[in-house]
Coordinates of N, CA and C in Angstrom, one line a residue:
X170 N 16.7 2.4 -60.5 CA 15.4 3.0 -60.3 C 14.7 2.2 -59.2
X171 N 13.8 2.9 -58.4 CA 13.0 2.2 -57.4 C 11.6 2.3 -57.8
X172 N 10.7 1.5 -57.0 CA 9.3 1.4 -57.3 C 8.5 1.6 -56.1
X173 N 7.5 2.5 -56.2 CA 6.5 2.7 -55.2 C 5.2 1.9 -55.6
X174 N 4.8 1.0 -54.8 CA 3.8 0.0 -55.3 C 2.6 0.1 -54.3
X175 N 1.4 0.2 -54.8 CA 0.2 0.3 -53.9 C -1.0 -0.3 -54.6
X176 N -2.1 -0.4 -53.9 CA -3.3 -1.0 -54.4 C -4.5 -0.1 -54.1
X177 N -5.5 -0.2 -55.0 CA -6.8 0.6 -54.8 C -7.9 -0.2 -55.5
X178 N -9.1 -0.1 -54.8 CA -10.2 -0.8 -55.3 C -11.5 0.0 -55.1
X179 N -12.3 0.2 -56.1 CA -13.6 0.8 -56.0 C -13.6 2.3 -56.1
X180 N -14.7 2.7 -56.7 CA -14.9 4.2 -57.0 C -15.0 4.9 -55.7
X181 N -15.7 4.4 -54.7 CA -15.9 5.1 -53.4 C -14.5 5.2 -52.7
X182 N -13.7 4.1 -52.7 CA -12.4 4.2 -52.0 C -11.6 5.3 -52.6
X183 N -11.5 5.4 -53.9 CA -10.6 6.4 -54.5 C -11.1 7.8 -54.3
X184 N -12.3 8.0 -53.8 CA -12.8 9.4 -53.5 C -12.5 9.8 -52.1
X185 N -12.0 8.9 -51.2 CA -11.7 9.2 -49.9 C -10.6 10.3 -49.8
X186 N -10.8 11.3 -48.9 CA -9.8 12.4 -48.8 C -8.4 11.9 -48.4
X187 N -8.4 10.7 -47.7 CA -7.1 10.2 -47.3 C -6.3 9.7 -48.5
X188 N -6.9 9.3 -49.6 CA -6.2 8.8 -50.8 C -5.6 10.0 -51.5
X189 N -6.3 11.1 -51.5 CA -5.7 12.3 -52.1 C -4.5 12.8 -51.3
X190 N -4.6 12.7 -50.0 CA -3.4 13.1 -49.2 C -2.2 12.2 -49.5
X191 N -2.5 10.9 -49.6 CA -1.4 10.0 -50.0 C -0.8 10.4 -51.3
X192 N -1.6 10.7 -52.3 CA -1.2 11.0 -53.6 C -0.4 12.3 -53.7
X193 N -0.8 13.3 -53.0 CA -0.1 14.6 -52.9 C 1.2 14.4 -52.3
X194 N 1.3 13.7 -51.2 CA 2.6 13.5 -50.5 C 3.5 12.6 -51.3
X195 N 3.0 11.8 -52.2 CA 3.8 10.9 -52.9 C 4.7 11.6 -53.9
X196 N 4.5 12.9 -54.1 CA 5.4 13.7 -55.0 C 6.8 13.7 -54.4
X197 N 7.0 13.5 -53.1 CA 8.3 13.5 -52.5 C 9.1 12.2 -52.8
X198 N 8.4 11.2 -53.3 CA 9.1 9.9 -53.6 C 9.6 9.9 -55.1
X199 N 10.9 9.8 -55.2 CA 11.5 9.8 -56.5 C 11.7 8.4 -57.0
X200 N 10.6 7.9 -57.6 CA 10.6 6.5 -58.1 C 9.5 6.3 -59.1
X201 N 9.6 5.2 -59.8 CA 8.4 4.8 -60.6 C 7.3 4.5 -59.6
X202 N 6.0 4.8 -60.1 CA 4.9 4.6 -59.2 C 3.8 3.8 -59.9
X203 N 3.3 2.8 -59.2 CA 2.3 1.9 -59.8 C 1.2 1.6 -58.8
X204 N 0.0 1.7 -59.3 CA -1.2 1.3 -58.5 C -1.8 0.1 -59.3
X205 N -2.1 -1.0 -58.6 CA -2.8 -2.1 -59.1 C -4.1 -2.2 -58.4
X206 N -5.2 -2.5 -59.1 CA -6.5 -2.6 -58.5 C -7.5 -3.2 -59.4
X207 N -8.7 -3.3 -58.8 CA -9.9 -3.8 -59.6 C -11.0 -2.9 -59.3
X208 N -12.1 -2.9 -60.1 CA -13.3 -2.1 -59.9 C -12.9 -0.6 -59.9
X209 N -12.0 -0.2 -60.8 CA -11.6 1.2 -60.9 C -12.3 1.8 -62.2
X210 N -12.9 2.9 -62.0 CA -13.5 3.6 -63.1 C -12.5 4.6 -63.7
X211 N -12.9 5.3 -64.7 CA -12.0 6.2 -65.4 C -11.6 7.4 -64.6
X212 N -12.6 7.8 -63.7 CA -12.3 9.0 -62.8 C -11.2 8.6 -61.8
X213 N -11.2 7.4 -61.3 CA -10.2 6.9 -60.3 C -8.9 6.8 -61.0
X214 N -8.9 6.2 -62.2 CA -7.6 6.1 -63.0 C -7.0 7.4 -63.3
X215 N -7.8 8.4 -63.7 CA -7.3 9.7 -64.0 C -6.7 10.4 -62.8
X216 N -7.3 10.1 -61.6 CA -6.8 10.7 -60.4 C -5.4 10.2 -60.1
X217 N -5.1 8.9 -60.2 CA -3.8 8.4 -60.0 C -2.8 8.8 -61.0
X218 N -3.3 8.8 -62.3 CA -2.4 9.3 -63.4 C -2.0 10.7 -63.2
X219 N -2.8 11.5 -62.6 CA -2.5 12.9 -62.4 C -1.3 13.1 -61.5
X220 N -1.1 12.1 -60.6 CA 0.1 12.1 -59.7 C 1.2 11.1 -60.2
X221 N 1.2 10.9 -61.4 CA 2.3 10.1 -62.1 C 2.3 8.7 -61.7
X222 N 1.2 8.1 -61.4 CA 1.1 6.7 -61.2 C 0.7 6.0 -62.4
X223 N 1.3 4.9 -62.8 CA 0.8 4.0 -63.8 C -0.3 3.1 -63.1
X224 N -1.3 2.9 -63.9 CA -2.5 2.1 -63.3 C -2.6 0.8 -64.0
X225 N -2.7 -0.3 -63.3 CA -2.8 -1.6 -63.8 C -4.1 -2.2 -63.3
X226 N -5.1 -2.4 -64.1 CA -6.4 -3.0 -63.7 C -6.3 -4.5 -63.8
X227 N -6.9 -5.2 -62.8 CA -7.0 -6.7 -62.9 C -8.5 -7.0 -62.9
X228 N -8.8 -8.2 -63.4 CA -10.2 -8.6 -63.5 C -10.8 -8.9 -62.1
X229 N -12.0 -8.5 -62.0 CA -12.6 -8.7 -60.6 C -12.6 -10.2 -60.2
X230 N -12.7 -11.1 -61.1 CA -12.8 -12.5 -60.8 C -11.4 -13.0 -60.2
X231 N -10.4 -12.2 -60.4 CA -9.0 -12.6 -59.9 C -8.7 -12.0 -58.6
X232 N -9.7 -11.4 -58.0 CA -9.6 -10.8 -56.7 C -10.7 -11.3 -55.8
X233 N -10.5 -12.4 -55.1 CA -11.5 -13.0 -54.3 C -11.4 -12.4 -52.9
X234 N -10.2 -12.1 -52.4 CA -10.1 -11.5 -51.1 C -8.9 -10.5 -51.2
X235 N -9.2 -9.2 -51.2 CA -8.2 -8.2 -51.5 C -7.0 -8.2 -50.7
X236 N -7.2 -8.4 -49.4 CA -6.0 -8.3 -48.4 C -5.1 -9.5 -48.6
X237 N -5.5 -10.5 -49.3 CA -4.6 -11.6 -49.7 C -4.2 -11.6 -51.1
X238 N -5.1 -11.4 -52.0 CA -4.9 -11.6 -53.4 C -4.1 -10.4 -54.1
X239 N -4.1 -9.3 -53.4 CA -3.3 -8.2 -53.9 C -1.8 -8.5 -54.0
X240 N -1.4 -9.4 -53.0 CA 0.0 -9.8 -53.0 C 0.4 -10.7 -54.2
X241 N -0.6 -11.5 -54.7 CA -0.3 -12.2 -55.9 C -0.1 -11.3 -57.1
X242 N -1.0 -10.3 -57.2 CA -0.8 -9.4 -58.4 C 0.4 -8.6 -58.3
X243 N 0.8 -8.2 -57.1 CA 2.1 -7.5 -56.9 C 3.2 -8.4 -57.4
X244 N 3.2 -9.6 -56.9 CA 4.3 -10.6 -57.3 C 4.3 -10.8 -58.8
X245 N 3.1 -11.0 -59.4 CA 3.0 -11.2 -60.9 C 3.6 -10.1 -61.7
X246 N 3.3 -8.9 -61.2 CA 3.8 -7.7 -61.9 C 5.4 -7.6 -61.8
X247 N 5.9 -7.9 -60.6 CA 7.3 -7.8 -60.4 C 8.1 -8.8 -61.2
X248 N 7.5 -9.9 -61.5 CA 8.2 -11.0 -62.2 C 8.9 -10.5 -63.5
X249 N 8.3 -9.5 -64.2 CA 8.8 -9.0 -65.4 C 9.5 -7.7 -65.3
X250 N 9.9 -7.3 -64.1 CA 10.5 -6.0 -63.9 C 11.9 -6.1 -63.3
X251 N 12.6 -5.0 -63.3 CA 13.9 -4.9 -62.7 C 14.0 -3.6 -62.0
X252 N 14.1 -3.6 -60.6 CA 14.3 -2.4 -59.9 C 15.4 -2.6 -58.8
X253 N 15.9 -1.6 -58.3 CA 16.8 -1.7 -57.2 C 16.1 -2.0 -55.9
X254 N 15.0 -1.3 -55.6 CA 14.2 -1.5 -54.4 C 12.8 -1.2 -54.6
X255 N 11.9 -1.7 -53.7 CA 10.5 -1.6 -53.8 C 9.9 -1.2 -52.5
X256 N 9.0 -0.2 -52.5 CA 8.3 0.1 -51.3 C 6.8 -0.2 -51.6
X257 N 6.3 -1.1 -50.8 CA 4.8 -1.4 -50.8 C 4.1 -0.7 -49.7
X258 N 3.1 0.0 -50.0 CA 2.3 0.6 -48.9 C 0.9 0.8 -49.3
X259 N 0.0 1.0 -48.2 CA -1.4 1.3 -48.5 C -1.5 2.6 -49.1
X260 N -2.7 2.8 -49.8 CA -2.9 4.1 -50.4 C -3.9 5.0 -49.7
X261 N -4.4 4.5 -48.6 CA -5.5 5.3 -47.9 C -4.9 6.0 -46.6
X262 N -4.0 5.4 -45.9 CA -3.6 6.0 -44.7 C -2.0 6.2 -44.5
X263 N -1.4 6.6 -45.6 CA 0.0 6.8 -45.6 C 0.3 8.3 -46.1
X264 N 1.2 8.9 -45.3 CA 1.6 10.3 -45.6 C 3.1 10.3 -45.6
X265 N 3.7 10.7 -46.8 CA 5.1 10.8 -46.9 C 5.6 12.2 -46.5
X266 N 6.7 12.2 -45.7 CA 7.3 13.4 -45.3 C 8.7 13.6 -46.0
X267 N 9.2 12.6 -46.6 CA 10.5 12.6 -47.3 C 10.5 11.4 -48.2
X268 N 11.6 11.2 -49.0 CA 11.7 10.1 -49.9 C 12.2 8.9 -49.1
X269 N 11.4 7.9 -48.9 CA 11.8 6.8 -48.0 C 13.0 6.0 -48.6
X270 N 13.2 6.0 -49.9 CA 14.3 5.2 -50.5 C 15.7 5.8 -50.1
X271 N 15.7 7.0 -49.6 CA 17.0 7.6 -49.2 C 17.4 7.4 -47.8
X272 N 16.5 6.7 -47.0 CA 16.7 6.7 -45.6 C 17.3 5.4 -45.0
X273 N 17.3 4.3 -45.8 CA 17.7 3.0 -45.3 C 18.7 2.3 -46.2
X274 N 19.5 1.4 -45.7 CA 20.4 0.6 -46.5 C 19.5 -0.5 -47.1
X275 N 19.2 -0.5 -48.3 CA 18.3 -1.4 -49.0 C 19.1 -2.5 -49.8
X276 N 20.3 -2.7 -49.5 CA 21.1 -3.7 -50.2 C 20.8 -5.1 -49.6
X277 N 20.1 -5.9 -50.3 CA 19.7 -7.3 -49.9 C 19.1 -7.3 -48.5
X278 N 18.2 -6.3 -48.2 CA 17.5 -6.2 -46.9 C 16.0 -5.9 -47.2
X279 N 15.2 -6.4 -46.2 CA 13.8 -6.0 -46.2 C 13.5 -5.5 -44.8
X280 N 12.6 -4.5 -44.8 CA 12.3 -3.9 -43.5 C 10.8 -3.9 -43.3
X281 N 10.4 -4.3 -42.0 CA 9.0 -4.3 -41.6 C 8.9 -3.2 -40.5
X282 N 7.7 -2.8 -40.3 CA 7.4 -1.7 -39.4 C 6.8 -2.2 -38.1
X283 N 7.5 -1.8 -37.0 CA 7.0 -2.2 -35.6 C 6.0 -1.1 -35.2
X284 N 4.8 -1.4 -34.8 CA 3.9 -0.4 -34.3 C 4.2 0.2 -32.9
X285 N 5.2 -0.4 -32.3 CA 5.7 0.2 -31.0 C 4.8 -0.2 -29.8
X286 N 4.0 -1.2 -29.9 CA 3.2 -1.7 -28.8 C 3.4 -3.2 -28.7
X287 N 3.2 -3.7 -27.4 CA 3.2 -5.1 -27.3 C 1.9 -5.7 -27.7
X288 N 1.9 -7.0 -28.1 CA 0.7 -7.6 -28.6 C -0.4 -7.6 -27.6
X289 N -0.1 -7.6 -26.3 CA -1.2 -7.6 -25.3 C -1.9 -6.3 -25.2
X290 N -1.4 -5.3 -25.9 CA -2.1 -4.0 -25.9 C -3.0 -3.8 -27.2
X291 N -3.0 -4.8 -28.0 CA -3.8 -4.8 -29.2 C -4.7 -6.0 -29.3
X292 N -6.0 -5.8 -28.9 CA -7.0 -6.8 -29.0 C -7.2 -7.3 -30.4
X293 N -7.1 -6.3 -31.4 CA -7.2 -6.7 -32.8 C -6.2 -7.7 -33.2
X294 N -4.9 -7.4 -32.8 CA -3.8 -8.3 -33.1 C -4.1 -9.7 -32.5
X295 N -4.4 -9.8 -31.3 CA -4.6 -11.1 -30.6 C -5.7 -11.9 -31.3
X296 N -6.8 -11.2 -31.6 CA -8.0 -11.9 -32.2 C -7.6 -12.4 -33.6
X297 N -6.8 -11.6 -34.3 CA -6.4 -12.0 -35.7 C -5.4 -13.2 -35.7
X298 N -4.6 -13.2 -34.7 CA -3.6 -14.3 -34.6 C -4.3 -15.6 -34.3
X299 N -5.3 -15.6 -33.4 CA -6.1 -16.8 -33.1 C -6.8 -17.3 -34.3
X300 N -7.4 -16.4 -35.1 CA -8.1 -16.7 -36.3 C -7.2 -17.3 -37.3
X301 N -6.0 -16.6 -37.6 CA -5.1 -17.0 -38.6 C -4.5 -18.4 -38.3
X302 N -4.2 -18.6 -37.0 CA -3.5 -19.8 -36.7 C -4.4 -21.1 -36.4
X303 N -5.7 -20.9 -36.5 CA -6.6 -22.0 -36.1 C -6.5 -23.2 -37.0
X304 N -6.0 -23.0 -38.3 CA -5.9 -24.1 -39.2 C -4.4 -24.5 -39.4
X305 N -3.5 -24.0 -38.6 CA -2.1 -24.3 -38.7 C -1.8 -25.5 -37.7
X306 N -1.1 -26.5 -38.2 CA -0.8 -27.7 -37.4 C -0.2 -27.2 -36.0
X307 N -0.5 -27.9 -35.0 CA -0.1 -27.5 -33.6 C 1.4 -27.3 -33.5
X308 N 2.2 -28.2 -34.1 CA 3.6 -28.1 -34.0 C 4.2 -26.8 -34.6
X309 N 3.4 -26.1 -35.4 CA 3.9 -24.9 -36.0 C 3.3 -23.6 -35.5
X310 N 2.3 -23.8 -34.6 CA 1.7 -22.6 -34.1 C 2.7 -21.8 -33.3
X311 N 2.5 -20.5 -33.1 CA 3.4 -19.7 -32.4 C 2.7 -18.9 -31.3
X312 N 3.4 -18.4 -30.3 CA 2.8 -17.7 -29.2 C 2.2 -16.4 -29.7
X313 N 0.9 -16.1 -29.5 CA 0.3 -14.9 -30.1 C 0.7 -13.7 -29.2
X314 N 1.2 -13.9 -28.0 CA 1.7 -12.8 -27.2 C 3.1 -12.5 -27.4
X315 N 3.4 -11.6 -28.2 CA 4.8 -11.2 -28.6 C 5.1 -9.8 -28.1
X316 N 6.3 -9.4 -28.1 CA 6.7 -8.0 -27.6 C 6.5 -7.0 -28.7
X317 N 5.9 -7.4 -29.9 CA 5.8 -6.5 -31.0 C 4.5 -6.7 -31.8
X318 N 4.1 -5.8 -32.5 CA 3.1 -5.9 -33.5 C 3.6 -5.3 -34.8
X319 N 3.7 -6.0 -35.9 CA 4.2 -5.5 -37.1 C 3.0 -4.9 -37.9
X320 N 3.2 -3.8 -38.5 CA 2.2 -3.2 -39.4 C 2.3 -3.7 -40.8
X321 N 1.1 -4.1 -41.3 CA 1.1 -4.7 -42.6 C 1.0 -3.7 -43.8
X322 N 0.9 -2.4 -43.4 CA 0.6 -1.4 -44.5 C 1.9 -0.8 -45.1
X323 N 3.1 -1.1 -44.6 CA 4.3 -0.5 -45.2 C 5.4 -1.6 -45.1
X324 N 6.0 -1.9 -46.2 CA 7.2 -2.7 -46.3 C 8.1 -2.2 -47.4
X325 N 9.4 -2.2 -47.1 CA 10.4 -1.7 -48.1 C 11.6 -2.7 -48.1
X326 N 12.2 -2.8 -49.3 CA 13.3 -3.7 -49.3 C 13.9 -3.8 -50.7
X327 N 14.9 -4.6 -50.9 CA 15.5 -4.8 -52.2 C 14.6 -5.6 -53.1
X328 N 14.8 -5.4 -54.4 CA 13.8 -5.9 -55.4 C 13.5 -7.4 -55.2
X329 N 14.5 -8.3 -55.2 CA 14.3 -9.7 -55.1 C 13.6 -10.1 -53.8
X330 N 13.9 -9.5 -52.7 CA 13.3 -9.9 -51.5 C 11.9 -9.4 -51.4
X331 N 11.6 -8.3 -52.0 CA 10.2 -7.8 -52.0 C 9.3 -8.6 -53.0
X332 N 9.9 -9.0 -54.1 CA 9.2 -9.9 -55.0 C 8.8 -11.2 -54.3
X333 N 9.7 -11.8 -53.7 CA 9.5 -13.1 -53.0 C 8.5 -12.8 -51.8
X334 N 8.6 -11.7 -51.1 CA 7.7 -11.4 -50.0 C 6.3 -11.4 -50.4
X335 N 6.0 -10.9 -51.6 CA 4.6 -10.9 -52.0 C 4.1 -12.3 -52.4
X336 N 5.0 -13.1 -52.9 CA 4.5 -14.5 -53.2 C 4.2 -15.2 -51.9
X337 N 5.1 -15.2 -50.9 CA 4.8 -16.0 -49.7 C 3.7 -15.4 -48.9
X338 N 3.5 -14.1 -49.0 CA 2.4 -13.5 -48.3 C 1.1 -14.0 -48.9
X339 N 1.0 -14.2 -50.2 CA -0.2 -14.7 -50.8 C -0.3 -16.2 -50.6
X340 N 0.7 -17.0 -50.9 CA 0.6 -18.4 -50.8 C 0.4 -18.9 -49.4
X341 N 1.0 -18.2 -48.5 CA 0.9 -18.6 -47.1 C -0.4 -18.2 -46.4
X342 N -1.3 -17.5 -47.2 CA -2.6 -17.1 -46.6 C -3.7 -17.6 -47.4
X343 N -3.5 -18.6 -48.3 CA -4.6 -19.1 -49.1 C -5.7 -19.8 -48.3
X344 N -5.4 -20.2 -47.1 CA -6.5 -20.8 -46.3 C -7.2 -19.8 -45.4
X345 N -6.8 -18.5 -45.5 CA -7.3 -17.5 -44.7 C -8.2 -16.6 -45.5
X346 N -9.5 -16.4 -45.0 CA -10.5 -15.6 -45.7 C -11.1 -14.5 -44.8
X347 N -10.6 -14.4 -43.5 CA -11.2 -13.5 -42.6 C -10.3 -12.7 -41.8
X348 N -9.0 -12.8 -42.1 CA -8.0 -12.0 -41.4 C -7.3 -11.1 -42.4
X349 N -6.6 -10.0 -41.9 CA -5.8 -9.2 -42.7 C -4.5 -9.8 -43.1
X350 N -3.8 -9.2 -44.0 CA -2.4 -9.7 -44.3 C -1.5 -9.3 -43.2
X351 N -1.9 -8.4 -42.3 CA -1.0 -8.1 -41.2 C -1.0 -9.3 -40.2
X352 N -2.0 -10.1 -40.1 CA -2.0 -11.3 -39.3 C -1.0 -12.3 -39.9
X353 N -1.0 -12.4 -41.2 CA -0.1 -13.4 -41.8 C 1.4 -12.9 -41.6
X354 N 1.6 -11.6 -41.7 CA 3.0 -11.1 -41.6 C 3.5 -11.3 -40.2
X355 N 2.7 -11.1 -39.2 CA 3.1 -11.3 -37.8 C 3.4 -12.7 -37.5
X356 N 2.6 -13.6 -38.0 CA 2.8 -15.0 -37.8 C 4.2 -15.4 -38.5
X357 N 4.3 -15.1 -39.8 CA 5.5 -15.4 -40.5 C 6.8 -14.9 -39.8
X358 N 6.7 -13.7 -39.2 CA 7.9 -13.1 -38.7 C 8.5 -13.9 -37.5
X359 N 7.7 -14.6 -36.9 CA 8.2 -15.5 -35.8 C 9.3 -16.4 -36.3
X360 N 9.2 -16.8 -37.6 CA 10.3 -17.6 -38.2 C 11.3 -16.7 -39.0
X361 N 10.8 -15.7 -39.7 CA 11.6 -14.9 -40.5 C 12.7 -14.1 -39.7
X362 N 12.4 -13.8 -38.5 CA 13.3 -13.0 -37.7 C 14.7 -13.6 -37.5
X363 N 14.8 -14.9 -37.9 CA 16.1 -15.6 -37.8 C 16.9 -15.4 -39.1
X364 N 16.2 -14.8 -40.1 CA 16.9 -14.5 -41.4 C 17.6 -13.2 -41.4
X365 N 18.9 -13.2 -41.7 CA 19.7 -12.0 -41.6 C 19.3 -10.9 -42.6
X366 N 18.5 -11.2 -43.6 CA 18.1 -10.2 -44.5 C 16.8 -9.4 -44.0
X367 N 16.2 -10.0 -43.0 CA 15.0 -9.4 -42.4 C 15.3 -8.4 -41.3
X368 N 14.7 -7.2 -41.3 CA 15.0 -6.2 -40.3 C 13.7 -5.5 -39.9
X369 N 13.8 -4.9 -38.7 CA 12.7 -4.0 -38.2 C 13.3 -2.6 -38.5
X370 N 12.5 -1.8 -39.2 CA 12.9 -0.4 -39.5 C 13.1 0.4 -38.2
X371 N 14.0 1.3 -38.2 CA 14.2 2.2 -37.0 C 12.9 3.0 -36.7
X372 N 12.7 3.3 -35.5 CA 11.4 4.0 -35.1 C 11.1 5.2 -35.9
X373 N 12.2 6.0 -36.2 CA 12.0 7.2 -36.9 C 11.5 7.1 -38.4
X374 N 11.7 5.9 -38.9 CA 11.4 5.7 -40.3 C 9.9 5.8 -40.6
X375 N 9.0 5.2 -39.8 CA 7.6 5.2 -40.0 C 6.8 5.3 -38.7
X376 N 6.0 6.3 -38.6 CA 5.2 6.4 -37.4 C 3.8 5.8 -37.7
X377 N 3.3 4.9 -36.9 CA 2.0 4.3 -37.2 C 1.0 4.8 -36.2
X378 N -0.3 4.5 -36.6 CA -1.4 5.1 -35.8 C -1.5 4.5 -34.4
X379 N -1.0 3.3 -34.2 CA -1.2 2.7 -32.8 C 0.0 3.0 -31.9
X380 N 1.1 3.5 -32.5 CA 2.3 3.8 -31.7 C 2.1 4.9 -30.7

């Protein structure tokens, strides 16, 4: 069995039309489905449950910065689970057109999504890299001008790799309070690309907004 894993926070967020689009299209995904979040009221919980999502609420005090701390809660949940593969994605701007678990070889592999643009075409990316790397020792800094920009909103891979992914995304960002987790992912990939289990998904797998 596989797992579709996402995050949601706040009554207003869950009322966005984009969230309902995500939920309706998630019917195509044949997997267990879980949303973890904080500040969720009963109406929001019922909405996710209507689309076969299990809902796990965490205490507000355990979420200091959503884009970082959600990875800790994903990791903590996965510690006690067993799945073949896990897909982590945002719940606001993702639309499924087929079951993603059927499209890739997920045996001891993890896939990241390339937005299809060079870093020099994304001011957002360049600013985030400067901010994320400002507290990193000089000897470990990386060139912010890369031929790719990885999207932080979709990641898929085998269970153990995804579980570990969420831990190092959280732990590696503890000194960051003003950048997205996408900034962390792009920095880490400069080192992870040497790992044979790490892959860039084919272009057809996921179309992003900036591509």
